[in-house]
Coordinates of C-alpha atoms in Angstrom, one line a residue:
M61 CA 0.0 0.0 0.0
P62 CA 2.8 2.6 0.8
V63 CA 4.4 1.7 -2.6
A64 CA 1.1 2.0 -4.5
A65 CA 0.4 5.3 -2.7
L66 CA 3.9 6.6 -3.8
L67 CA 3.4 5.7 -7.3
G68 CA 0.0 7.4 -7.1
I69 CA 1.5 10.5 -5.8
V70 CA 4.2 10.6 -8.6
L71 CA 1.5 10.1 -11.3
V72 CA -0.6 12.9 -9.9
G73 CA 2.5 15.2 -9.7
L74 CA 3.3 14.3 -13.4
F75 CA -0.2 15.3 -14.5
A76 CA -0.2 18.3 -12.4
M77 CA 3.2 19.3 -13.9
S78 CA 1.9 18.8 -17.4
W79 CA -0.8 21.4 -16.6
L80 CA 1.4 23.7 -14.6
L81 CA 4.4 23.6 -16.9
N82 CA 5.3 26.9 -18.6
R83 CA 4.9 25.9 -22.2
D84 CA 6.3 29.0 -23.6
A85 CA 9.5 28.6 -21.7
L86 CA 9.7 24.9 -22.8
R87 CA 9.2 25.9 -26.4
Q88 CA 11.8 28.5 -26.2
A89 CA 14.3 26.3 -24.6
V90 CA 13.7 23.7 -27.2
E91 CA 14.0 26.1 -30.0
A92 CA 17.3 27.6 -28.4
Q93 CA 18.8 24.1 -28.2
I94 CA 18.0 23.3 -31.8
R95 CA 19.5 26.6 -32.9
A96 CA 22.5 26.0 -30.7
V97 CA 23.2 22.5 -32.0
T98 CA 22.4 23.0 -35.6
G99 CA 23.1 26.7 -36.5
L100 CA 19.8 26.9 -38.1
D101 CA 17.0 29.3 -37.2
L102 CA 13.9 27.6 -36.2
V103 CA 10.6 29.0 -37.9
V104 CA 7.3 27.6 -36.7
N105 CA 4.4 28.2 -38.8
G106 CA 1.8 25.7 -37.2
H107 CA 0.7 24.8 -33.7
V108 CA 2.8 23.3 -31.0
D109 CA 2.0 20.2 -29.0
V110 CA 3.7 19.7 -25.6
S111 CA 3.3 16.4 -23.5
V112 CA 5.0 15.7 -20.3
F113 CA 3.4 12.3 -19.4
P114 CA 3.1 9.5 -20.6
G115 CA 5.6 10.9 -23.2
S116 CA 7.8 13.7 -22.8
Y117 CA 8.1 15.6 -26.0
V118 CA 7.4 18.8 -27.9
S119 CA 6.0 18.7 -31.5
F120 CA 6.2 21.7 -33.8
H121 CA 4.2 21.7 -37.0
E122 CA 5.0 23.2 -40.3
V123 CA 8.5 24.0 -39.2
G124 CA 11.3 25.7 -41.4
L125 CA 14.9 25.7 -40.7
R126 CA 17.0 28.5 -42.3
G127 CA 20.7 29.2 -42.1
G128 CA 22.7 32.4 -42.8
G129 CA 19.7 34.5 -43.5
A130 CA 18.7 32.4 -46.5
I131 CA 15.3 33.1 -48.0
D132 CA 14.5 29.4 -48.9
P133 CA 14.7 27.0 -45.9
A134 CA 17.6 24.4 -46.0
L135 CA 15.0 22.0 -44.1
S136 CA 11.2 22.1 -43.9
V137 CA 9.4 19.6 -41.8
D138 CA 5.7 18.8 -41.4
V139 CA 6.1 17.7 -37.9
L140 CA 9.4 18.1 -35.8
T141 CA 9.2 16.2 -32.5
A142 CA 11.7 16.8 -29.8
N143 CA 11.7 14.0 -27.2
L144 CA 12.8 15.4 -23.7
R145 CA 14.9 13.7 -20.9
L146 CA 12.3 12.9 -18.2
L147 CA 14.7 13.5 -14.9
P148 CA 15.8 17.0 -16.1
L149 CA 12.2 17.8 -16.9
L150 CA 11.3 17.1 -13.2
L151 CA 13.9 19.6 -12.2
Q152 CA 12.5 22.2 -14.6
R153 CA 15.3 21.7 -17.0
F154 CA 14.5 21.2 -20.6
E155 CA 17.0 18.9 -22.5
I156 CA 16.4 17.1 -25.8
S157 CA 17.3 13.4 -25.8
D158 CA 16.6 12.8 -29.5
M159 CA 14.4 14.2 -32.4
M160 CA 12.1 12.8 -35.1
M161 CA 11.2 14.5 -38.4
L162 CA 8.1 13.4 -40.2
R163 CA 8.1 14.3 -43.9
P164 CA 11.0 16.6 -44.0
R165 CA 12.1 18.2 -47.3
I166 CA 16.0 18.9 -47.4
N167 CA 17.4 21.2 -49.9
V168 CA 21.1 21.0 -50.5
V169 CA 22.5 23.6 -52.8
R170 CA 26.2 23.9 -53.8
D171 CA 28.0 26.5 -55.7
A172 CA 31.0 26.3 -58.1
A173 CA 33.3 26.7 -55.3
G174 CA 32.0 23.9 -53.4
N175 CA 30.2 25.8 -50.5
S176 CA 26.6 24.8 -49.7
N177 CA 23.7 26.1 -47.7
W178 CA 24.4 23.5 -45.1
T179 CA 28.0 24.9 -44.5
P180 CA 26.8 26.8 -41.3
F181 CA 25.2 23.6 -39.9
I182 CA 28.4 21.6 -40.3
E183 CA 30.5 24.3 -38.7
T184 CA 28.1 24.6 -35.9
I185 CA 28.0 20.9 -35.3
A186 CA 31.7 20.7 -35.3
R187 CA 32.1 23.6 -32.9
T188 CA 29.3 22.3 -30.4
M189 CA 30.7 18.7 -30.4
K190 CA 34.3 19.6 -29.3
P191 CA 35.1 19.0 -25.8
G192 CA 34.8 22.1 -23.5
A193 CA 32.5 23.8 -25.8
D194 CA 30.2 26.6 -24.5
H195 CA 27.2 24.7 -25.8
P196 CA 27.7 21.1 -25.7
L197 CA 25.6 18.8 -27.9
S198 CA 22.5 17.9 -25.9
F199 CA 20.9 15.4 -28.1
S200 CA 22.4 12.3 -30.0
E201 CA 20.0 10.9 -32.6
I202 CA 17.7 12.2 -35.4
R203 CA 15.2 10.0 -37.1
I204 CA 13.8 10.9 -40.6
Q205 CA 10.6 9.3 -41.7
D206 CA 9.2 9.7 -45.4
G207 CA 11.7 12.5 -46.2
V208 CA 12.8 14.0 -49.5
L209 CA 16.3 15.4 -50.4
N210 CA 16.8 17.7 -53.4
Y211 CA 20.3 18.3 -54.3
Q212 CA 21.6 20.9 -57.0
D213 CA 24.9 22.1 -58.0
P214 CA 25.9 24.0 -61.2
N215 CA 26.3 20.8 -63.3
N216 CA 23.8 18.3 -61.8
S217 CA 20.5 17.9 -59.7
E218 CA 19.2 14.7 -58.0
T219 CA 16.2 13.8 -55.9
L220 CA 16.1 11.1 -53.1
G221 CA 12.7 10.1 -52.2
D222 CA 10.9 8.1 -49.3
I223 CA 13.8 8.4 -46.9
D224 CA 13.7 6.5 -43.7
L225 CA 17.0 7.2 -41.9
S226 CA 18.4 7.3 -38.4
L227 CA 21.4 9.5 -37.7
A228 CA 23.2 8.7 -34.3
W229 CA 26.2 10.2 -32.6
P230 CA 26.1 9.1 -29.0
S231 CA 27.3 11.8 -26.6
I232 CA 29.7 9.2 -24.8
S233 CA 31.3 8.5 -28.0
R234 CA 33.1 10.4 -30.8
S235 CA 31.5 8.2 -33.6
F236 CA 28.7 8.9 -35.9
A237 CA 26.4 6.4 -37.8
A238 CA 23.6 6.7 -40.3
T239 CA 21.5 3.7 -41.4
G240 CA 18.3 3.7 -43.5
Q241 CA 16.7 3.3 -46.8
F242 CA 15.8 5.7 -49.7
D243 CA 14.6 5.8 -53.3
W244 CA 16.8 7.0 -56.0
R245 CA 16.0 6.8 -59.8
G246 CA 13.4 4.2 -59.4
E247 CA 15.4 1.9 -57.1
R248 CA 15.2 1.2 -53.4
I249 CA 18.5 1.6 -51.8
D250 CA 19.6 0.2 -48.3
G251 CA 22.7 2.2 -47.1
S252 CA 24.7 2.8 -44.0
I253 CA 27.8 4.9 -43.1
S254 CA 29.9 4.9 -40.0
V255 CA 32.6 7.5 -39.0
S256 CA 34.9 6.6 -36.3
D257 CA 35.8 10.2 -35.2
F258 CA 32.9 12.4 -36.2
I259 CA 34.5 15.7 -34.8
A260 CA 37.6 15.2 -36.9
A261 CA 35.6 14.4 -39.9
L262 CA 33.5 17.5 -39.6
S263 CA 36.8 19.6 -39.2
G264 CA 38.2 18.1 -42.4
D265 CA 40.8 16.0 -40.4
R266 CA 41.4 12.2 -41.0
S267 CA 38.9 9.8 -39.8
G268 CA 37.9 6.2 -40.3
L269 CA 35.0 5.7 -42.7
K270 CA 32.9 2.5 -43.5
A271 CA 30.1 2.8 -46.1
R272 CA 27.8 0.4 -47.7
I273 CA 25.2 0.7 -50.6
V274 CA 23.0 -2.2 -51.3
S275 CA 20.6 -2.0 -54.4
A276 CA 19.3 -4.1 -57.2
P277 CA 21.5 -2.6 -59.9
I278 CA 24.8 -2.7 -57.9
K279 CA 26.4 -3.1 -54.4
L280 CA 29.2 -1.0 -53.1
A281 CA 31.3 -1.1 -49.9
F282 CA 34.2 1.0 -48.7
D283 CA 36.3 0.6 -45.6
G284 CA 39.1 3.1 -45.0
S285 CA 39.6 6.7 -44.1
V286 CA 38.4 10.1 -45.2
A287 CA 39.7 13.7 -44.9
N288 CA 38.5 16.9 -46.4
R289 CA 40.9 19.8 -45.9
A290 CA 41.8 21.4 -49.2
S291 CA 39.8 18.6 -51.1
L292 CA 38.1 15.3 -50.4
I293 CA 40.6 12.5 -49.8
M294 CA 39.6 8.9 -49.4
E295 CA 41.8 6.0 -48.9
G296 CA 40.7 2.3 -48.2
T297 CA 39.3 -1.0 -49.7
L298 CA 36.6 -0.7 -52.5
T299 CA 34.4 -3.5 -53.5
A300 CA 31.7 -3.6 -56.0
D301 CA 29.2 -6.2 -57.3
S302 CA 26.5 -6.2 -59.9
L303 CA 24.6 -8.8 -61.9
S304 CA 24.5 -6.4 -64.9
L305 CA 27.0 -3.6 -65.2
R306 CA 25.1 -2.4 -68.3
N307 CA 21.9 -1.8 -66.2
A308 CA 24.0 -0.2 -63.4
L309 CA 25.6 2.2 -65.9
R310 CA 22.2 3.2 -67.3
W311 CA 21.0 3.6 -63.7
V312 CA 23.7 6.1 -62.9
G313 CA 23.1 8.0 -66.0
Q314 CA 26.0 6.6 -68.1
A315 CA 25.5 5.3 -71.6
P316 CA 27.0 1.8 -71.9
P317 CA 29.1 1.2 -74.9
G318 CA 27.8 -0.9 -77.6
S319 CA 24.9 -3.3 -77.2
G320 CA 26.6 -6.6 -76.1
G321 CA 28.2 -7.9 -73.0
F322 CA 28.7 -5.8 -69.7
G323 CA 26.8 -8.3 -67.6
R324 CA 28.2 -9.9 -64.4
F325 CA 30.6 -7.5 -62.8
A326 CA 32.8 -7.6 -59.6
L327 CA 35.6 -5.5 -58.4
K328 CA 37.9 -5.4 -55.4
A329 CA 40.8 -2.9 -55.0
R330 CA 42.8 -0.6 -52.9
A331 CA 41.3 2.9 -53.7
S332 CA 42.7 6.3 -53.4
L333 CA 40.2 9.2 -54.2
V334 CA 41.6 12.8 -54.4
G335 CA 39.0 15.3 -55.6
P336 CA 37.3 14.1 -59.0
S337 CA 40.0 11.3 -59.5
I338 CA 40.3 7.8 -58.1
A339 CA 43.2 5.5 -58.5
L340 CA 42.8 1.7 -57.9
T341 CA 45.7 -0.5 -57.3
N342 CA 45.8 -4.2 -56.5
V343 CA 42.7 -4.5 -58.8
N344 CA 41.0 -7.7 -59.2
V345 CA 38.1 -7.2 -61.7
E346 CA 35.6 -9.6 -63.3
L347 CA 33.4 -8.8 -66.3
D348 CA 31.4 -11.3 -68.2
G349 CA 33.6 -14.1 -66.8
N350 CA 36.8 -12.4 -67.8
V351 CA 39.1 -12.0 -64.9
A352 CA 42.0 -9.5 -64.8
E353 CA 44.5 -8.0 -62.3
G354 CA 46.4 -4.6 -62.4
V355 CA 45.8 -0.9 -61.9
M356 CA 43.1 1.6 -62.9
T357 CA 42.6 5.3 -62.7
Y358 CA 39.3 7.3 -63.3
S359 CA 38.8 11.0 -63.5
N360 CA 36.0 13.4 -64.2
N361 CA 37.3 16.7 -64.9
G362 CA 34.5 17.8 -67.2
R363 CA 35.1 14.7 -69.3
Q364 CA 35.3 11.1 -68.2
T365 CA 38.7 9.3 -68.6
L366 CA 39.7 5.9 -67.7
Q367 CA 43.2 4.5 -67.7
A368 CA 44.2 0.9 -67.0
T369 CA 46.9 -1.5 -67.3
L370 CA 45.6 -5.1 -66.8
A371 CA 46.8 -8.7 -67.3
A372 CA 44.7 -11.8 -67.6
G373 CA 44.9 -15.5 -68.2
A374 CA 42.1 -15.9 -70.6
L375 CA 39.8 -13.4 -72.1
D376 CA 36.6 -13.7 -74.3
F377 CA 35.5 -10.7 -76.4
T378 CA 32.8 -12.5 -78.1
P379 CA 29.9 -10.8 -76.1
Y380 CA 31.2 -7.3 -77.1
I381 CA 31.2 -8.1 -80.9
S382 CA 28.3 -10.4 -81.1
T383 CA 26.0 -7.6 -82.3
V384 CA 28.5 -6.3 -84.8
R385 CA 27.4 -8.0 -88.1
L386 CA 29.5 -7.3 -91.2
L387 CA 27.4 -9.6 -93.3
A388 CA 23.6 -9.7 -93.6
S389 CA 21.7 -12.8 -92.4
G390 CA 22.0 -14.3 -95.9
A391 CA 25.8 -14.1 -95.7
R392 CA 25.9 -13.2 -99.4
D393 CA 25.6 -9.3 -98.9
W394 CA 27.0 -6.8 -96.6
N395 CA 24.9 -5.5 -93.6
R396 CA 23.3 -2.2 -94.4
Q397 CA 22.4 -1.4 -90.8
L398 CA 23.7 2.0 -89.7
F399 CA 26.6 2.1 -87.1
D400 CA 25.9 3.3 -83.5
L401 CA 29.0 5.4 -82.8
N402 CA 27.6 7.3 -79.8
A403 CA 29.7 5.1 -77.4
L404 CA 32.8 6.8 -78.9
S405 CA 31.9 10.2 -77.6
T406 CA 31.2 9.6 -74.0
T407 CA 34.5 8.6 -72.3
D408 CA 38.2 8.8 -73.1
L409 CA 40.0 5.5 -72.7
D410 CA 43.7 4.6 -72.4
M411 CA 44.1 0.8 -71.8
R412 CA 47.1 -1.7 -72.2
L413 CA 46.0 -5.3 -71.9
S414 CA 47.8 -8.6 -72.0
A415 CA 46.5 -12.1 -71.9
A416 CA 47.9 -15.6 -72.5
K417 CA 44.6 -16.5 -74.5
V418 CA 42.0 -14.3 -76.2
T419 CA 38.8 -15.5 -77.9
V420 CA 37.2 -13.3 -80.5
G421 CA 34.1 -15.2 -81.9
S422 CA 35.5 -18.2 -83.7
S423 CA 39.0 -17.1 -83.5
V424 CA 41.4 -18.0 -80.7
L425 CA 44.6 -15.8 -80.1
G426 CA 47.5 -17.1 -78.0
R427 CA 49.8 -14.6 -76.0
T428 CA 48.4 -11.2 -76.9
A429 CA 49.4 -7.7 -76.0
L430 CA 46.9 -4.9 -77.0
G431 CA 46.7 -1.1 -76.5
A432 CA 43.4 0.8 -76.9
N433 CA 43.2 4.6 -77.0
L434 CA 39.9 6.5 -77.3
R435 CA 40.0 10.3 -77.1
G436 CA 37.8 12.8 -78.7
G437 CA 35.5 10.2 -80.4
T438 CA 38.6 8.6 -82.1
L439 CA 39.5 4.9 -81.3
A440 CA 43.0 3.6 -81.9
L441 CA 43.7 -0.1 -81.4
S442 CA 47.4 -1.2 -81.5
V443 CA 48.5 -4.9 -81.6
G444 CA 51.9 -5.2 -80.3
E445 CA 52.0 -8.9 -80.8
A446 CA 49.3 -11.6 -81.0
Q447 CA 49.4 -15.3 -81.6
L448 CA 46.7 -15.8 -84.3
Y449 CA 46.0 -18.5 -86.9
G450 CA 49.0 -20.3 -85.9
G451 CA 51.3 -17.3 -86.6
I452 CA 52.0 -13.7 -85.4
V453 CA 49.8 -10.6 -85.9
R454 CA 51.0 -7.1 -85.6
G455 CA 49.4 -3.6 -86.7
S456 CA 47.0 -1.0 -85.8
F457 CA 43.3 -0.4 -86.3
G458 CA 41.6 3.0 -86.0
I459 CA 38.0 4.4 -86.1
A460 CA 37.1 8.1 -86.3
H461 CA 33.7 9.4 -86.7
S462 CA 31.7 12.5 -87.9
D463 CA 28.1 12.4 -87.3
A464 CA 27.0 8.8 -88.3
V465 CA 29.9 8.3 -90.7
A466 CA 32.9 6.0 -89.6
D467 CA 36.4 6.6 -91.0
V468 CA 38.3 3.2 -90.6
K469 CA 41.8 2.6 -91.2
A470 CA 43.7 -0.7 -90.7
Q471 CA 47.5 -1.6 -91.3
L472 CA 48.0 -5.3 -90.3
Q473 CA 50.9 -7.8 -90.8
F474 CA 50.1 -11.6 -90.5
T475 CA 53.3 -13.7 -90.4
D476 CA 53.3 -17.4 -91.1
V477 CA 49.6 -18.0 -90.6
D478 CA 47.2 -20.7 -91.5
L479 CA 45.8 -19.4 -94.7
Q480 CA 42.6 -21.4 -94.6
A481 CA 41.6 -20.0 -91.2
C482 CA 42.9 -16.4 -92.0
A483 CA 41.1 -16.1 -95.3
S484 CA 37.9 -17.7 -94.0
D485 CA 37.7 -15.2 -91.1
L486 CA 38.8 -12.1 -92.8
F487 CA 37.3 -12.4 -96.3
G488 CA 34.8 -15.3 -96.1
V489 CA 36.9 -17.4 -98.5
S490 CA 37.4 -21.1 -97.4
K491 CA 39.0 -22.7 -100.5
L492 CA 42.7 -21.8 -99.7
T493 CA 45.1 -23.9 -97.5
G494 CA 48.6 -23.6 -96.6
R495 CA 50.8 -21.1 -94.7
G496 CA 51.9 -17.7 -95.7
N497 CA 52.1 -13.9 -95.0
L498 CA 49.5 -11.3 -95.5
S499 CA 50.1 -7.5 -95.6
M500 CA 47.1 -5.1 -95.6
A501 CA 46.9 -1.3 -95.6
L502 CA 43.2 -0.4 -96.0
E503 CA 40.9 2.5 -95.4
A504 CA 37.3 3.2 -95.9
S505 CA 34.4 5.5 -94.8
G506 CA 30.8 4.9 -94.4
S507 CA 27.7 4.7 -92.1
S508 CA 27.4 1.0 -92.5
P509 CA 29.5 -2.2 -93.4
F510 CA 28.1 -1.8 -97.0
G511 CA 29.1 1.8 -97.2
L512 CA 32.6 0.8 -95.9
A513 CA 32.8 -1.9 -98.7
Q514 CA 31.8 0.7 -101.4
S515 CA 34.6 3.0 -100.4
L516 CA 37.5 0.7 -99.6
D517 CA 40.8 1.7 -100.8
G518 CA 44.3 0.4 -100.2
T519 CA 46.5 -2.5 -101.0
A520 CA 46.8 -6.1 -99.8
T521 CA 49.7 -8.7 -100.6
L522 CA 49.5 -12.3 -99.9
T523 CA 52.5 -14.9 -100.2
G524 CA 51.9 -18.5 -99.5
H525 CA 53.6 -21.9 -99.6
D526 CA 52.9 -25.6 -99.4
G527 CA 49.1 -25.4 -99.8
A528 CA 46.3 -26.1 -102.2
I529 CA 43.4 -24.3 -103.9
S530 CA 40.2 -26.4 -103.5
G531 CA 37.4 -26.4 -106.1
F532 CA 39.1 -27.7 -109.1
N533 CA 42.2 -29.8 -110.0
V534 CA 44.1 -27.9 -112.7
E535 CA 46.6 -30.8 -113.4
Q536 CA 44.0 -33.6 -114.2
L537 CA 41.8 -31.0 -116.0
L538 CA 44.6 -29.9 -118.4
K539 CA 45.9 -33.5 -119.0
R540 CA 42.3 -34.7 -119.9
L541 CA 41.7 -31.7 -122.2
E542 CA 45.2 -32.1 -123.7
R543 CA 44.3 -35.6 -124.9
R544 CA 40.5 -35.0 -125.9
P545 CA 39.9 -31.3 -126.0
L546 CA 36.1 -31.6 -127.0
S547 CA 35.4 -34.6 -124.9
G548 CA 33.9 -32.6 -122.1
A549 CA 35.8 -31.2 -119.2
G550 CA 33.7 -33.1 -116.6
N551 CA 33.2 -31.4 -113.2
F552 CA 35.3 -28.3 -113.0
R553 CA 34.5 -27.7 -109.4
S554 CA 36.0 -30.6 -107.6
G555 CA 39.3 -31.7 -106.4
S556 CA 42.1 -29.3 -105.5
T557 CA 45.3 -27.8 -107.0
P558 CA 48.3 -28.0 -104.8
F559 CA 50.9 -25.3 -104.9
T560 CA 54.4 -24.7 -103.7
T561 CA 54.4 -20.9 -103.9
L562 CA 51.5 -18.5 -104.1
N563 CA 51.7 -14.6 -104.8
M564 CA 48.7 -12.3 -104.8
S565 CA 48.9 -8.5 -104.9
F566 CA 45.6 -6.4 -105.0
K567 CA 45.0 -2.8 -105.2
F568 CA 41.6 -1.4 -103.9
N569 CA 39.9 1.6 -105.3
D570 CA 36.3 2.5 -104.3
G571 CA 35.5 -1.0 -103.4
V572 CA 37.0 -2.7 -106.5
A573 CA 40.0 -4.9 -106.1
T574 CA 42.2 -5.0 -109.1
A575 CA 44.7 -8.1 -109.4
Q576 CA 48.1 -6.6 -110.0
D577 CA 50.0 -9.9 -109.7
I578 CA 48.5 -13.4 -109.1
R579 CA 50.7 -16.4 -109.7
V580 CA 50.4 -19.9 -108.4
E581 CA 53.2 -22.3 -108.9
G582 CA 52.5 -26.0 -108.3
P583 CA 54.6 -29.2 -108.9
N584 CA 52.9 -29.9 -112.3
A585 CA 50.8 -26.8 -113.0
R586 CA 50.8 -23.1 -112.7
L587 CA 48.3 -20.4 -112.9
T588 CA 48.3 -16.7 -113.6
L589 CA 45.3 -14.5 -113.2
T590 CA 44.2 -11.0 -114.1
G591 CA 41.0 -9.1 -113.6
T592 CA 38.9 -7.5 -110.6
A593 CA 37.0 -8.5 -107.7
S594 CA 34.0 -6.4 -106.4
V595 CA 34.0 -6.0 -102.6
P596 CA 30.4 -4.5 -102.4
S597 CA 28.8 -7.3 -104.4
R598 CA 31.5 -10.0 -103.4
E599 CA 31.9 -11.3 -106.8
Y600 CA 34.8 -12.3 -109.0
D601 CA 35.5 -11.3 -112.5
L602 CA 38.9 -12.8 -113.3
K603 CA 40.6 -14.4 -116.4
G604 CA 43.5 -16.6 -116.1
V605 CA 45.8 -19.1 -117.9
A606 CA 46.4 -22.6 -116.5
S607 CA 49.6 -24.3 -117.8
L608 CA 51.1 -27.8 -117.4
V609 CA 54.7 -27.6 -116.2
S610 CA 56.9 -29.2 -118.9
V611 CA 59.9 -31.2 -117.9
A612 CA 63.3 -30.9 -119.5
N613 CA 63.7 -32.0 -123.2
A614 CA 59.9 -32.3 -123.5
P615 CA 57.5 -30.5 -125.9
P616 CA 55.8 -27.2 -124.5
G617 CA 53.1 -27.8 -122.0
F618 CA 49.4 -27.4 -122.6
D619 CA 48.0 -23.8 -121.8
L620 CA 44.4 -23.4 -121.1
P621 CA 42.8 -19.9 -120.6
F622 CA 39.9 -19.9 -118.3
V623 CA 37.5 -17.5 -116.6
I624 CA 36.4 -17.2 -112.9
Q625 CA 33.1 -15.4 -112.3
G626 CA 30.5 -15.2 -109.6
P627 CA 30.2 -15.0 -105.8
W628 CA 33.3 -15.5 -103.6
D629 CA 32.0 -18.4 -101.8
D630 CA 30.9 -20.3 -104.9
P631 CA 32.3 -19.1 -108.1
L632 CA 31.8 -20.5 -111.5
I633 CA 35.2 -21.7 -113.3
F634 CA 35.1 -22.7 -117.0
P635 CA 37.7 -22.9 -119.8
D636 CA 37.8 -20.7 -123.0
P637 CA 35.8 -22.8 -125.6
E638 CA 37.7 -21.3 -128.6
S639 CA 41.0 -22.7 -127.3
L640 CA 39.5 -26.1 -126.9
I641 CA 38.3 -26.1 -130.4
R642 CA 41.7 -25.2 -131.7
R643 CA 43.3 -28.1 -129.8
S644 CA 40.8 -30.5 -131.4
P645 CA 42.2 -32.4 -134.4
G646 CA 38.8 -32.7 -136.1
A647 CA 37.4 -29.2 -135.2
A648 CA 40.4 -27.0 -135.8
P649 CA 40.4 -27.5 -139.7
L650 CA 36.6 -26.6 -139.7
L651 CA 37.3 -23.5 -137.6
D652 CA 40.2 -22.5 -140.0
A653 CA 38.0 -23.2 -143.1
V654 CA 35.2 -20.9 -142.0
K655 CA 37.7 -18.0 -141.9
D656 CA 37.7 -18.1 -145.6
R657 CA 34.8 -15.9 -147.0
K658 CA 33.9 -18.2 -150.0
T659 CA 33.9 -21.3 -147.8
R660 CA 31.8 -19.5 -145.1
D661 CA 29.3 -18.4 -147.7
A662 CA 29.1 -21.8 -149.1
V663 CA 28.6 -23.4 -145.8
R664 CA 26.0 -20.9 -144.8
S665 CA 24.1 -21.5 -148.1
V666 CA 23.9 -25.2 -147.5
L667 CA 22.7 -24.6 -143.8
E668 CA 19.9 -22.3 -145.1
R669 CA 18.8 -24.9 -147.6
L670 CA 18.7 -27.6 -144.9
T671 CA 16.9 -25.4 -142.5
G672 CA 14.7 -23.6 -144.9
G673 CA 16.6 -20.3 -144.1
A674 CA 16.0 -16.9 -146.1
K675 CA 16.7 -16.8 -149.8
P676 CA 19.6 -14.6 -150.9
A677 CA 18.5 -11.0 -151.5
P678 CA 18.4 -9.9 -155.3
V679 CA 21.2 -7.5 -156.5
P680 CA 19.6 -4.1 -157.1
A681 CA 19.9 -2.3 -160.3
A682 CA 22.1 0.7 -160.7
G683 CA 20.8 3.7 -158.9
Q684 CA 18.2 1.8 -157.0
P685 CA 18.3 1.3 -153.3
A686 CA 18.7 -2.1 -151.8
E687 CA 15.5 -3.9 -150.5
P688 CA 15.6 -5.9 -147.4
P689 CA 15.2 -9.6 -148.0
A690 CA 11.8 -11.0 -147.9
A691 CA 11.0 -13.4 -145.2
A692 CA 11.3 -17.1 -146.5
E693 CA 8.2 -19.0 -147.1
P694 CA 7.9 -22.5 -145.6
K695 CA 8.0 -25.3 -148.3
A696 CA 5.9 -28.2 -148.2
E697 CA 7.5 -31.5 -147.8

């Protein structure tokens, strides 16, 4: 009974205090503490609720906080509730334990010099939290519910919505922590930040920092230190993880290059951020299953620049070129779809890459050293050395663009390569085997692969040895035609022609390749070719001579002119019929005989009588015009 009576007296006293409390003094004390802690002037436009029991708090409705005489409030809140400490309240002292903001609207504005409208608040917090301050910090937590943050600087503006956040800096500790969630660009983000020495961080001195951001597009974490004297400096371990780097880049407002690849992404590195530049060392990066190590640097001084030196065991570039189609779906015509060159204008790139194995589509490269430089919309690729097609490749490849037109230049040297794999990948020709060297210096300009093919200029030289040209057997064909020229050549498009040496030299002009020197030397036959090949239509128009190689003390070999016409992948090859007639013992005299005019007229007369052809036209009299011959009338049998 005495305990119950004591509790009753306490409850009655609390209720009585809530009625007898000087509410104006309480309000003024709370406003003074908020101003002392934040450095912001409290402007209350609504009513004020005061409660002592069961909860001790003061709620301000339609509140605005302004700093430095600013017209627009840095912070406006629908309901600002300051919870009071109970024991000091019983002694008529008003001390805030924590605060809660319902539907706050936070405005952050930064000028070109980096100063913001929140600078007075930060300076005041740093001053009031220092040991021995005249106005020590009296509350240690702020909770934000359903808030909105608007950020604006001369180059950017962002909005964070539906903010649910808890800010805590316990009075018995120098640390600061913030945890919560918010919406940004249509994604819900769960984040946290922890500062080991909040006073030092506010003053710009070095302090420990841990930060974590978790969202559907990407996850980021940082563990290190931060300082902000002359400029922002951060050092520590940075990790990033994303199921789709392409989606993450779109989410942060960056245009991803190309339309293929940039899927699974992971990064772990030692990061050093100074101002707008970040340097990454001990980098371990994974992209689309490709894993590499090295160093990277990224800066954004008005234009984004990425520099990197990376080494990898195996790389697969197939996802990034899978959407680049030089040929149309029918594989007999060049693709006419326009190039998308926007990716060349967004970022500057300087990268050096080495790998033990590189896969590009169906091509597999061995030890490879590459360099890529992208600056001002011009891409330059340099191949220091690459093991490709069983040989070595060196050279350079450049792309510059103006509007939608791409200017392409390529200088490549293929040394001791497999001709079948090389010709098939580069030109779509699969009828050549052997080994050899290929040298190309080409340039073109166009808005599509077909446009590049139409404007192709330059030279190409191929030398090969110990191989074969499939599709016809020159030796067997010549021997058969030498014995029986008019017996029928059989199938011209079967077998193969072996060669010991192969020499080809082409000059390109507006998409037309002119054969300057084509010679094929085999053990028993040789070929020489002249003519042109159209790159846009992918067709041959060549003439050549095939010859049997004569041995010592033997009559001259058999020479056969022939023609190659039609598409690159399936051309027509046929011999010159007049040369075959000349080689025939029975047909050659007839061919010579018809060259005589009298003999030719006699043969024609006989043929007309047998076939019922036209009668000879009468000879006109002198001075009369010649009449056209009348049509012959059919004769009854």
